[in-house]
Coordinates of C-alpha atoms in Angstrom, one line a residue:
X1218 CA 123.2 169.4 24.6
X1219 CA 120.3 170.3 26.6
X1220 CA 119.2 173.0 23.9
X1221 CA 118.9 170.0 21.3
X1222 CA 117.0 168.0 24.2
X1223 CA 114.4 170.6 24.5
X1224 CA 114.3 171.2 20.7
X1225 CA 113.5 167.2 20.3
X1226 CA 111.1 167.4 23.4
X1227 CA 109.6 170.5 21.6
X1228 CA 108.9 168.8 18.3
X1229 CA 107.8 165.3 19.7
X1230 CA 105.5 167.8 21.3
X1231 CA 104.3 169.5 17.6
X1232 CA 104.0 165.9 16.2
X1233 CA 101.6 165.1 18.9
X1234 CA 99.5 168.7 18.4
X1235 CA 99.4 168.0 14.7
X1236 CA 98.4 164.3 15.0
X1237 CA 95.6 165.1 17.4
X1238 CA 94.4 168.1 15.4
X1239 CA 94.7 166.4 12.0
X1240 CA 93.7 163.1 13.1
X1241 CA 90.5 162.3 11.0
X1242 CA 92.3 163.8 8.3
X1243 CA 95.6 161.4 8.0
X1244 CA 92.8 158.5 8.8
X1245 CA 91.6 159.1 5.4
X1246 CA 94.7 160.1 3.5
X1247 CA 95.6 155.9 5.0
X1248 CA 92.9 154.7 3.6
X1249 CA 93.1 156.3 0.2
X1250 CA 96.7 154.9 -0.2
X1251 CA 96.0 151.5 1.3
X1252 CA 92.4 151.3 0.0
X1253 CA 92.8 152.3 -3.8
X1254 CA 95.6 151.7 -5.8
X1255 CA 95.4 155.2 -7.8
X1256 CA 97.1 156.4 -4.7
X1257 CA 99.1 153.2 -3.8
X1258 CA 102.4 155.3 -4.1
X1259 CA 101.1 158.0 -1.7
X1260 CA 102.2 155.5 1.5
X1261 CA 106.1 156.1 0.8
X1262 CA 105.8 159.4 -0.1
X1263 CA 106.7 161.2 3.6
X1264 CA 109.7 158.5 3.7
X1265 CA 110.9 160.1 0.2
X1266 CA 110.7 163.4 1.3
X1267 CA 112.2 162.5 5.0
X1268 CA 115.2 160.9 3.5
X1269 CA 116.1 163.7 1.1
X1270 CA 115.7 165.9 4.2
X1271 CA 118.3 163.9 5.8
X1272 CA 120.5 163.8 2.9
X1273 CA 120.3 167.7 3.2
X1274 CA 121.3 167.7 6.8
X1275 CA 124.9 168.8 6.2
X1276 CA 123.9 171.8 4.3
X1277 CA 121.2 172.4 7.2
X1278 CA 123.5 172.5 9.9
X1279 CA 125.2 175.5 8.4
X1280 CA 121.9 177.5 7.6
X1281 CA 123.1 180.6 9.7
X1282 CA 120.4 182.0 12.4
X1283 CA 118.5 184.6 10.2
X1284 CA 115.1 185.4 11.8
X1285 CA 112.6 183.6 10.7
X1286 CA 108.9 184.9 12.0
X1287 CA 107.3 184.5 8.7
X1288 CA 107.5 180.8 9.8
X1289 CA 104.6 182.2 11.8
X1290 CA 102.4 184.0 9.1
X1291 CA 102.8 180.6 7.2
X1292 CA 101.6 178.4 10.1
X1293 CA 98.9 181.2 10.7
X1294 CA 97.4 180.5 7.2
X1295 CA 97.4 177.3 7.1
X1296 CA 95.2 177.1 10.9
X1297 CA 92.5 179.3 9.0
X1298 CA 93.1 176.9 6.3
X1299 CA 91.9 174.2 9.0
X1300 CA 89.5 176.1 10.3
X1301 CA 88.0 176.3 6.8
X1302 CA 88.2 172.5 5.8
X1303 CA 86.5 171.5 9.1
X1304 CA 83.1 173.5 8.3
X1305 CA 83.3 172.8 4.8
X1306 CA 83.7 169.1 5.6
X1307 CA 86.4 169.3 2.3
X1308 CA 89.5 166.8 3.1
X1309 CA 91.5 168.3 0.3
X1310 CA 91.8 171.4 2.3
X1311 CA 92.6 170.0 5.8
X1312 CA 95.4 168.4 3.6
X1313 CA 96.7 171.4 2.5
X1314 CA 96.4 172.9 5.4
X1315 CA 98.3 170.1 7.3
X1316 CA 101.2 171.2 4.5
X1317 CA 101.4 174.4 4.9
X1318 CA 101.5 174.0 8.6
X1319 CA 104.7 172.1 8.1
X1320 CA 106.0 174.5 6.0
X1321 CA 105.6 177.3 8.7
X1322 CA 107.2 174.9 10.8
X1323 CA 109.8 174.2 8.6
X1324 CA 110.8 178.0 8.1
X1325 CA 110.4 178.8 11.6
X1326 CA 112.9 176.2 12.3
X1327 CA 115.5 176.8 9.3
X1328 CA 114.9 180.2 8.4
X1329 CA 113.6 180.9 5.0
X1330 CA 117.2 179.9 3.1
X1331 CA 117.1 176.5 5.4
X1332 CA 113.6 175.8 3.9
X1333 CA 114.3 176.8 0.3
X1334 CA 117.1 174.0 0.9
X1335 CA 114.6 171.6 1.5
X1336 CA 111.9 173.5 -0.7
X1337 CA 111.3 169.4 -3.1
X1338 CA 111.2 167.6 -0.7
X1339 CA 108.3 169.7 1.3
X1340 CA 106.9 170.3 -2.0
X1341 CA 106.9 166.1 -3.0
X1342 CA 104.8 165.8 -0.5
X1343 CA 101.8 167.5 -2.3
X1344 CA 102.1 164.3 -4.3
X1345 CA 100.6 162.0 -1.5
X1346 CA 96.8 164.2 -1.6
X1347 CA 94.4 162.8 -3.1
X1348 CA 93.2 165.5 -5.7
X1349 CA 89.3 166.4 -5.6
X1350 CA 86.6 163.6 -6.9
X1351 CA 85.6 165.7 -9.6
X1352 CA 89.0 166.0 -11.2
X1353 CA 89.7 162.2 -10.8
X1354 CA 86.2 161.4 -12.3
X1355 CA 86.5 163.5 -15.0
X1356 CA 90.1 163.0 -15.7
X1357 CA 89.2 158.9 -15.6
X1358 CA 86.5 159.5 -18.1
X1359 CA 88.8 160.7 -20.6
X1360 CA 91.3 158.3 -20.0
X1361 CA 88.8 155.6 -20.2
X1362 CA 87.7 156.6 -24.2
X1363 CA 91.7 157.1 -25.2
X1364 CA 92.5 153.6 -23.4
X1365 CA 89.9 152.0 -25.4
X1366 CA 90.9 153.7 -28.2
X1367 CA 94.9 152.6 -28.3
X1368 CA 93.4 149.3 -27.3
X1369 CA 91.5 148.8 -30.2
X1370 CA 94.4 150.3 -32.0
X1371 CA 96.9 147.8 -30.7
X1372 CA 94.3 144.8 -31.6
X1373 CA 93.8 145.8 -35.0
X1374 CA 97.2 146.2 -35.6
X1375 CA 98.1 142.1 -35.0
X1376 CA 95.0 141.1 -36.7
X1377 CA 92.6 141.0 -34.1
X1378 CA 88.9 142.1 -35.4
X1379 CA 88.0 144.6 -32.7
X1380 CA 85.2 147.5 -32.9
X1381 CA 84.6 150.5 -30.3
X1382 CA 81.8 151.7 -28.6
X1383 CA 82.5 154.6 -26.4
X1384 CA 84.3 152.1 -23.8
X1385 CA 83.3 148.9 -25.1
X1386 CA 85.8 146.6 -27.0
X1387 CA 83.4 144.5 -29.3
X1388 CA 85.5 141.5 -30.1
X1389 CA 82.6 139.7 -32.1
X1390 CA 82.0 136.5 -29.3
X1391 CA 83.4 138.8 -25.7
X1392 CA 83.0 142.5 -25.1
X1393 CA 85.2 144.0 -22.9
X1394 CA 84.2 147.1 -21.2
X1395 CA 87.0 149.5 -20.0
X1396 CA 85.9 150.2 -16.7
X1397 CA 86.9 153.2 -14.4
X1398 CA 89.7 151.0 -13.2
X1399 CA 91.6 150.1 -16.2
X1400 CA 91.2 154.1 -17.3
X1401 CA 94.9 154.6 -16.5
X1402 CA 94.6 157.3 -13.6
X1403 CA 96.0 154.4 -11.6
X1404 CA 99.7 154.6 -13.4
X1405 CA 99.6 157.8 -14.9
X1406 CA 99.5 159.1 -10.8
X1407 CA 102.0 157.1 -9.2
X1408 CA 104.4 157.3 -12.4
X1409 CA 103.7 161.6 -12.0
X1410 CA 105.5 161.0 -8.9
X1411 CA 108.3 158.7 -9.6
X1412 CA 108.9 161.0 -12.7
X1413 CA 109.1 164.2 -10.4
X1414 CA 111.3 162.4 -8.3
X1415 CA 113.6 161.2 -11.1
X1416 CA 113.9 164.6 -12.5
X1417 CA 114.7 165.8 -9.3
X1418 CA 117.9 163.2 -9.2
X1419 CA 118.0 163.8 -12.8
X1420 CA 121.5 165.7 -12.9
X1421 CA 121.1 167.7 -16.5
X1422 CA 119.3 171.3 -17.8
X1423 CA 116.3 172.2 -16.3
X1424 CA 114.8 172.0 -19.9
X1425 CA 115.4 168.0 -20.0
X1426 CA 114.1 167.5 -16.5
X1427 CA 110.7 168.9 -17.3
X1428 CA 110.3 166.8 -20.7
X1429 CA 111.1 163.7 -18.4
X1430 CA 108.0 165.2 -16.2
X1431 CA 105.6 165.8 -18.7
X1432 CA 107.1 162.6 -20.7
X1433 CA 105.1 160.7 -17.8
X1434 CA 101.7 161.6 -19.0
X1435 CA 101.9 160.2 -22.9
X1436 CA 103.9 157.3 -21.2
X1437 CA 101.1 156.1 -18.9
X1438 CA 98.3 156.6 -21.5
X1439 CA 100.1 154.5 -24.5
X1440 CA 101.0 151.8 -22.3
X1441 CA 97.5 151.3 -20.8
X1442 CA 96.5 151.4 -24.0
X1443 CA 98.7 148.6 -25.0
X1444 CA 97.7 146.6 -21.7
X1445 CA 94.1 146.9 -23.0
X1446 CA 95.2 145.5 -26.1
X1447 CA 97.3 142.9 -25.0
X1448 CA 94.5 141.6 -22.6
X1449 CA 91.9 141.2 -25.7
X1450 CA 94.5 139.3 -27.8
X1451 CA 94.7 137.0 -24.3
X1452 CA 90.9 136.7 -24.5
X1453 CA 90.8 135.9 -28.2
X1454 CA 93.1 133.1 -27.1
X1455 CA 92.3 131.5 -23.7
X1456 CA 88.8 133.1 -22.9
X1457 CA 87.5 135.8 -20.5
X1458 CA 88.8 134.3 -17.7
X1459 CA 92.6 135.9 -19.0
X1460 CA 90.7 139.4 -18.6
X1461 CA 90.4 138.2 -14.6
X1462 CA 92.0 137.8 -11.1
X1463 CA 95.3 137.1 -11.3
X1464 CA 96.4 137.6 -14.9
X1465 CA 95.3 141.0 -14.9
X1466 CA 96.6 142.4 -12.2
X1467 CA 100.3 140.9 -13.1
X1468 CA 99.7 142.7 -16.4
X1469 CA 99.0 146.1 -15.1
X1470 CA 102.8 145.5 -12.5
X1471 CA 104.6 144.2 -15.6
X1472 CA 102.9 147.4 -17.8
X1473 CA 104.3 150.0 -14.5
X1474 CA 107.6 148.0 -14.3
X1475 CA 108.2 148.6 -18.0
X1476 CA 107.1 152.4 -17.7
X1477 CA 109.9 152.4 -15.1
X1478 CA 112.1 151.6 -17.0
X1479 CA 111.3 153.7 -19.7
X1480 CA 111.8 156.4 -17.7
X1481 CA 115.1 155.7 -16.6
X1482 CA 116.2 154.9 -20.9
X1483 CA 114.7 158.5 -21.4
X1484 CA 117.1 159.8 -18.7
X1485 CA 120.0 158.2 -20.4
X1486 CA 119.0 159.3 -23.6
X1487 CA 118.4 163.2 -22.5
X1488 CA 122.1 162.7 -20.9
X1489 CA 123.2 162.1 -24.2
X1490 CA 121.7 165.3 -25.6
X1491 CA 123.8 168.9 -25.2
X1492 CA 127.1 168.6 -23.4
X1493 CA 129.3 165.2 -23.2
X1494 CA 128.9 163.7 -19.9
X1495 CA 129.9 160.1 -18.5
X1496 CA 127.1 157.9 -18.0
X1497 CA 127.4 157.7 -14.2
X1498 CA 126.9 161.4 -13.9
X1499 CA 123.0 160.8 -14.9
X1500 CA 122.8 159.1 -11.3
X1501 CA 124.8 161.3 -8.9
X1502 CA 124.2 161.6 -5.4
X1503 CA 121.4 164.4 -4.4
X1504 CA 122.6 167.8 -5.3
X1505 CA 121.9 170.4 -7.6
X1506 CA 122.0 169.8 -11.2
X1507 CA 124.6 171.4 -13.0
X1508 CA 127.2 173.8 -12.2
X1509 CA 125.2 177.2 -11.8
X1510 CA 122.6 175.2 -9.6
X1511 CA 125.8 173.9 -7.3
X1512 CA 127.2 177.1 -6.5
X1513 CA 123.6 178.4 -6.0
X1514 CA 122.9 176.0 -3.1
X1515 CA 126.3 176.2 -1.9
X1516 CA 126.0 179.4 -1.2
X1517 CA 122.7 179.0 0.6
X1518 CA 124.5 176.8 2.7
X1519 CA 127.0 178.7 3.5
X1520 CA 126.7 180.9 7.1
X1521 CA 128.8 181.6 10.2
X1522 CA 127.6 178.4 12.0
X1523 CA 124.7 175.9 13.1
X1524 CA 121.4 177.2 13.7
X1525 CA 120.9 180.0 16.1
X1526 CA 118.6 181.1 18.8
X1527 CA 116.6 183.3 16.1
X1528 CA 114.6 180.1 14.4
X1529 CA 114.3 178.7 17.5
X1530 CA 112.3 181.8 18.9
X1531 CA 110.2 181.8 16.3
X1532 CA 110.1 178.3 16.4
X1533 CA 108.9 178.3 19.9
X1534 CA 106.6 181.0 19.5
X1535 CA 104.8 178.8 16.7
X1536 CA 104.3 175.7 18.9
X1537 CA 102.8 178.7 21.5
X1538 CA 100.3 179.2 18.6
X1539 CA 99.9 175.8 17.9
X1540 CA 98.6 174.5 21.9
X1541 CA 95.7 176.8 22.0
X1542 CA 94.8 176.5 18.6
X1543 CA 94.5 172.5 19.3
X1544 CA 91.6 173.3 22.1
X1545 CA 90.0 175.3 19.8
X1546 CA 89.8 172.3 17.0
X1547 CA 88.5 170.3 20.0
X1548 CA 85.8 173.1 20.2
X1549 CA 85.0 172.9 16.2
X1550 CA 84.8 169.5 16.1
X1551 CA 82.7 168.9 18.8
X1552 CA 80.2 172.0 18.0
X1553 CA 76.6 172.0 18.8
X1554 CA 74.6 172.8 16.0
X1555 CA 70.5 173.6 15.7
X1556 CA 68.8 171.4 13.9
X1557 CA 65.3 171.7 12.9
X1558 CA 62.6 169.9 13.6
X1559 CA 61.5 167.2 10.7
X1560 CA 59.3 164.8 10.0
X1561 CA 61.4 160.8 9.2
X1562 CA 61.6 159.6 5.7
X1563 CA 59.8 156.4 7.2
X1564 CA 56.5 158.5 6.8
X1565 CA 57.0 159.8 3.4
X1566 CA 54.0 159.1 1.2
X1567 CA 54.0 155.9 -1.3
X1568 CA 50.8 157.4 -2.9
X1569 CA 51.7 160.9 -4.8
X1570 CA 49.3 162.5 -6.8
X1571 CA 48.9 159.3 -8.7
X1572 CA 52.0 157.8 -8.5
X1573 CA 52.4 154.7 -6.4
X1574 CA 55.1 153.9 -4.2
X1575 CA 57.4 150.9 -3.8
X1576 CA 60.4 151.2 -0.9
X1577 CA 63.3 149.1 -0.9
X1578 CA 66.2 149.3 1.8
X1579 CA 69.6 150.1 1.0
X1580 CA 72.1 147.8 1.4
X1581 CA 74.2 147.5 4.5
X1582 CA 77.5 148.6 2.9
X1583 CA 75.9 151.2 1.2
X1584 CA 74.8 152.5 4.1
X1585 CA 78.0 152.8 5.8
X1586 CA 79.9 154.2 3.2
X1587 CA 77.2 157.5 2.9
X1588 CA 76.5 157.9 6.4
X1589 CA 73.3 159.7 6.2
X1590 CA 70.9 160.2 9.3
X1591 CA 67.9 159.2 7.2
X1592 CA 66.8 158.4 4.0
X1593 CA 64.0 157.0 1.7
X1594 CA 64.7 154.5 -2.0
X1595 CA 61.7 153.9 -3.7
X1596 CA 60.2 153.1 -6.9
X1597 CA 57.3 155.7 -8.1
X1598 CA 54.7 154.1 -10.9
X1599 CA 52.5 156.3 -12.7
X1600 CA 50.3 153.6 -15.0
X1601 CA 52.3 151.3 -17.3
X1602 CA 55.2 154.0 -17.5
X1603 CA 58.5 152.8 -16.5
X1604 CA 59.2 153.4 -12.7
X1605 CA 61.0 156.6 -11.4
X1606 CA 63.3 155.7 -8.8
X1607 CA 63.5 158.6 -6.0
X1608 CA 66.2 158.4 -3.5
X1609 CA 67.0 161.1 -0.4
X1610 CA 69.5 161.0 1.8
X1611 CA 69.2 163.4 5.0
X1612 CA 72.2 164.8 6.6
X1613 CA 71.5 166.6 9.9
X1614 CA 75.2 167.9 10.5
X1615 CA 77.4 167.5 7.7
X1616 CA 81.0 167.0 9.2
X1617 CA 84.0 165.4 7.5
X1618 CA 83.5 162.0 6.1
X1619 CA 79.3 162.8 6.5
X1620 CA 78.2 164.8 3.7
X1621 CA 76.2 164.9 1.0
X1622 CA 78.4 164.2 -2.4
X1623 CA 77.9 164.1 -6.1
X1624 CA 76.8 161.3 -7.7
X1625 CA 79.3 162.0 -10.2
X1626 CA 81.3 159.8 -8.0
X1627 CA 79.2 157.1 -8.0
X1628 CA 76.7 156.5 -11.1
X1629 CA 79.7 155.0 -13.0
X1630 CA 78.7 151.7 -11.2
X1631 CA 78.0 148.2 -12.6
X1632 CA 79.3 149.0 -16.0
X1633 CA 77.1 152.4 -16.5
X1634 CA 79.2 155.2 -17.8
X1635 CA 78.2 158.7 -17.8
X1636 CA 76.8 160.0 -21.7
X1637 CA 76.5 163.6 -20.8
X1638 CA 75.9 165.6 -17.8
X1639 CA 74.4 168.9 -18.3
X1640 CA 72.3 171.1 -15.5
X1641 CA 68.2 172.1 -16.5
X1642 CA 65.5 174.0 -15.0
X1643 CA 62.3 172.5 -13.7
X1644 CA 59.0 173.7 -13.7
X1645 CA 58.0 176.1 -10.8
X1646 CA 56.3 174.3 -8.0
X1647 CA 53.9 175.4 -5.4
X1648 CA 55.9 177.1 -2.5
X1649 CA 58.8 177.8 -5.2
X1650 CA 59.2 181.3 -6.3
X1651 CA 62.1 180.2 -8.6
X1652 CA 62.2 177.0 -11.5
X1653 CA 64.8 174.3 -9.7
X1654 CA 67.8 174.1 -11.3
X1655 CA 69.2 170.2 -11.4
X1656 CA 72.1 168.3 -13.0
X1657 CA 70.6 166.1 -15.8
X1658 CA 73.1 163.1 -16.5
X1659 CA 72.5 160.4 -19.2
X1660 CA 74.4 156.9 -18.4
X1661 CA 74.6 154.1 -20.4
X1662 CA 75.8 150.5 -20.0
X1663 CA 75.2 148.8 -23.3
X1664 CA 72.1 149.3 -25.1
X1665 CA 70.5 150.5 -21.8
X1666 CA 70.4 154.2 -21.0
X1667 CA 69.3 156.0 -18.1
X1668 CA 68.2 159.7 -17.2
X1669 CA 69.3 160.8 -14.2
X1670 CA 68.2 164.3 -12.5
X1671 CA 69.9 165.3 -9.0
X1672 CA 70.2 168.2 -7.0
X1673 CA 71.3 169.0 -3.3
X1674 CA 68.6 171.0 -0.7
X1675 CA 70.6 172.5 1.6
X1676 CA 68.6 174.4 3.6
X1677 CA 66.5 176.4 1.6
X1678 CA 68.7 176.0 -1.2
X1679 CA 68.6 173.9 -4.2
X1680 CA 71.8 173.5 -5.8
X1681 CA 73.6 172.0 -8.5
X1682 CA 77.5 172.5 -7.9
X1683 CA 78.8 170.1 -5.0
X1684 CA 81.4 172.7 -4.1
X1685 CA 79.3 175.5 -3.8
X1686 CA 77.6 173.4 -1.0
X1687 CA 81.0 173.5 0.7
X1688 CA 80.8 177.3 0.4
X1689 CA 77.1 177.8 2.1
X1690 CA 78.3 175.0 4.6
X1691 CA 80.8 177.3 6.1
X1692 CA 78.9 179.9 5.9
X1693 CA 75.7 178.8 7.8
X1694 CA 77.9 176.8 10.1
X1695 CA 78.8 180.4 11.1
X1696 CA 76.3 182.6 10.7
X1697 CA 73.3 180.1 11.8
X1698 CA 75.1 177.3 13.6
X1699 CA 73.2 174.9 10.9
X1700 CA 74.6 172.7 8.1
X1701 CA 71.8 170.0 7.8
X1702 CA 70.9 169.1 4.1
X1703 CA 70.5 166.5 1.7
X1704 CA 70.9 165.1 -1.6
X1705 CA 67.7 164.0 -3.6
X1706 CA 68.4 162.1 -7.0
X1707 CA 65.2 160.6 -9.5
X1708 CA 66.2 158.6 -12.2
X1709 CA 64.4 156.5 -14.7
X1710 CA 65.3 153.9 -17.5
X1711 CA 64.5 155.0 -21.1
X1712 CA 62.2 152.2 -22.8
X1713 CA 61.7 150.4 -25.5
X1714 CA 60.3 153.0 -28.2
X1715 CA 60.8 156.1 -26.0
X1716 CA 62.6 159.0 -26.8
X1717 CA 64.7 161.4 -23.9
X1718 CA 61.9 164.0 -23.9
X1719 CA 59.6 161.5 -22.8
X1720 CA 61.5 160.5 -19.6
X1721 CA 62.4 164.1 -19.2
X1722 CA 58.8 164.6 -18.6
X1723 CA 58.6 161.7 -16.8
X1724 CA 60.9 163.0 -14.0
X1725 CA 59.7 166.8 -13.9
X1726 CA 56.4 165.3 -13.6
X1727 CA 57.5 163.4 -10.4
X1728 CA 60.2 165.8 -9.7
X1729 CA 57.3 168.5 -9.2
X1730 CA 54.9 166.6 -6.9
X1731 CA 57.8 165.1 -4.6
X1732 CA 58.9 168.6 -4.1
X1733 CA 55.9 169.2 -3.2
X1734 CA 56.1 166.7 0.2
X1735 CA 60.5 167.1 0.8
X1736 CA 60.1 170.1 2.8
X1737 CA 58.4 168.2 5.4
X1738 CA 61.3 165.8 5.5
X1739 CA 63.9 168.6 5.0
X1740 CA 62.9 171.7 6.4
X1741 CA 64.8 175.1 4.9

């Protein structure tokens, strides 16, 4: 009795390490499943996995007391892991880490045939992080032209006159534009999950359970697809207004609740397929699938008696590793770092070598949401060209939640969608030994289109990759105790009667002589 008190005692005390040490990280994991619906389901996720632990519990109790230290080399990896996310200000890692830290936990506590046990529902949790903004934007691009695509489809096919333009619906009187919101991502995530689940309760071959996984993907697509097309026959029939507020959103939980459920006909329909089996054994309670599986995990179950003082040790010994390792986040969060000196963006010349500048503030939400230190928006005229809009955000420690990001992320705004993105190298400029290499997007949003160049200056660095930024972050938060930096973008509207060269040498031209003046404002 008292060994169980002190083993509740001892993990009431990991939850508390963990929470403290992972606290900025499991603020934004919230937010991202209360704030956007891609990752909506993510909230109920650790419940899933907690009660399928406890359904386990019996088979637990008999994990016999093999040593368990690797528990240790686990938990080990995934505080470097940590250690890793924090200077590299990436999230995705400190979630990881966070999960592998369980997992040590989990094996230090169970042993390794006690964790393989339990091995989905640790692994289910995975499902809950977010996945890296470059995969969901270009992932949502994708789905955004095959949505409009089915949509159009599905229009065409009752009669509807509908016409395509990348992700425009031309319905002759209404366009509708297929925004990053209606790509998809939002149920072909959440119904990834439920289907993983599913096939995990799924009691059939292994074969059937990973068609029902993959079955997910074409599932969520189609029936986006058919959303968008139902919403434009609406619009032929009642207006815009059916393509707003309320009716859309009960379109896109009918659309999930009918994915559902086609999940759960595919099930019974798999069931069918192979050996006989009644229709109640699709939807037994949570064991192993078929007969091989059974005997497999009943004998990993099977040992002399409860768990012995072996896990415990090691388990023990982990939460030793885990209390010093908590003051030492407290040190890496709340590091010192030298800064150089630099001149404010307030003082940044509006008259460049012939181009005259106009500055603008940033608005309030805007602000917040980048967190920079400093930074300077302004239009740049050169004659009766169109304007070059120059934007610089200084970052003077980038920590987690306060660094520099792509734009990727954010030029798909107000109904501009990215054309291309491709990477170019500018002329040399004085004080560079090297052209500077930046990303050149082109974004559209009708029959407006946009050139946009971007690049990040960290340091004495200009590059072009957002994730190799991470990579000089932790190493300069190292080696030189410095990780200030900043993103500079230029972009410019194509006119009437210009060609893409012609801006393109519009923003080198500008590109070169602000270079020129950034090093005041951010020093390598």
């Amino acid at each position: 009795m008292a060994s169980n008190r002190s083993l509740l005692l001892t993990s009431a005390l990991v939850v508390a390490l963990l929470g403290y040490m992972y606290a900025d990280s499991l603020v934004f994991l919230f937010s991202r499943w209360v704030g956007t619906e891609d990752y909506s389901h993510g909230i109920f996720v650790p419940f899933i996995s907690g009660y399928l632990i406890w359904q386990s519990r019996r088979c637990l109790s008999q994990v016999s007391g093999e040593k368990s230290w690797v528990g240790l080399a686990v938990i080990a990896l995934g505080l470097m892991l940590y250690v890793v996310g924090e200077f590299s200000t990436l999230f995705i890692v400190l979630h990881f880490s966070l999960w592998m830290v369980i997992v040590g936990l989990a094996i230090a506590l169970l042993g390794i045939r006690g964790a393989k046990a339990i091995a989905f529902p640790l692994g289910y949790l995975l499902t809950a992080i977010p996945l890296p903004t470059f995969i969901i934007a270009s992932l949502s691009s994708q789905l955004q032209l095959w949505s409009s695509s089915l949509g159009v489809g599905c229009l065409q096919l009752v009669g509807v006159m509908a016409f395509r333009e990348g992700n425009v619906i031309d319905l002759g009187t209404v366009q509708l534009q297929v925004v990053e919101a209606c790509s998809g991502i939002r149920y072909l995530l959440p119904l990834a999950s439920l289907a993983l689940l599913c096939a995990y309760l799924f009691k059939d071959r292994m074969w059937k359970r990973v068609v029902l996984v993959l079955s997910s993907i074409p599932i969520s697509i189609m029936l986006n697809g058919f959303r968008i097309g139902m919403i434009g026959v609406l619009v032929e029939l009642y207006g815009k207004g059916a393509a707003d507020g309320f009716y859309h959103l009960f379109e896109g939980w009918v659309i999930f609740m009918v994915s559902f459920w086609l999940l759960i006909a595919e099930m019974a329909l798999l069931a069918r397929i192979g050996e006989v089996k009644s229709q109640g054994a699709v939807f037994d309670r949570l064991t192993w699938r078929d007969q091989s599986e059974a005997s497999a995990h009943q004998a990993a179950c099977m040992g002399p008696g409860r768990i012995q003082s072996s896990p415990r040790h090691a388990y023990l010994c982990s939460v030793a590793l885990l209390a010093p390792f908590t003051l030492f986040s407290t040190v890496v969060a709340d590091r010192q770092e030298s800064s150089p000196p630099r001149t404010a963006f307030v003082d940044f010349p509006m008259q460049i070598n012939g181009w005259q500048g106009s500055p603008f503030p940033l608005e309030p939400q805007y602000i917040d949401a980048l967190r920079f230190d400093d930074y300077v928006l302004a239009d740049y005229r050169s004659g009766n060209k169109q304007p070059v809009n120059f934007y610089a955000a200084y970052y003077r420690s980038q920590r987690k939640g306060q660094s520099a990001h792509s734009p990727q992320s954010c030029l798909p705004g107000g109904g501009w969608e990215i054309a291309s993105l491709t990477q170019r190298d500018l002329p040399m400029s004085q004080g560079m030994m090297q052209p500077l290499n930046v990303n050149r997007a082109v974004i559209q949003k009708g029959d407006q289109k946009q050139i946009v160049l971007y690049w990040f200056k960290q340091r004495e660095r200009h590059i072009t990759n957002e994730y190799l930024v991470k990579v000089y972050l932790l190493w300069d938060a190292f080696s030189r105790q410095r990780t200030d930096g900043a993103l500079v973008r230029l972009a410019s509207l194509v006119g009437p009667g210009e060609s893409e060269s012609t801006v393109d040498q519009r923003l080198q031209e500008f590109a070169v002589v602000a270079g020129r003046e950034l090093t005041r404002f951010v020093p390598d």
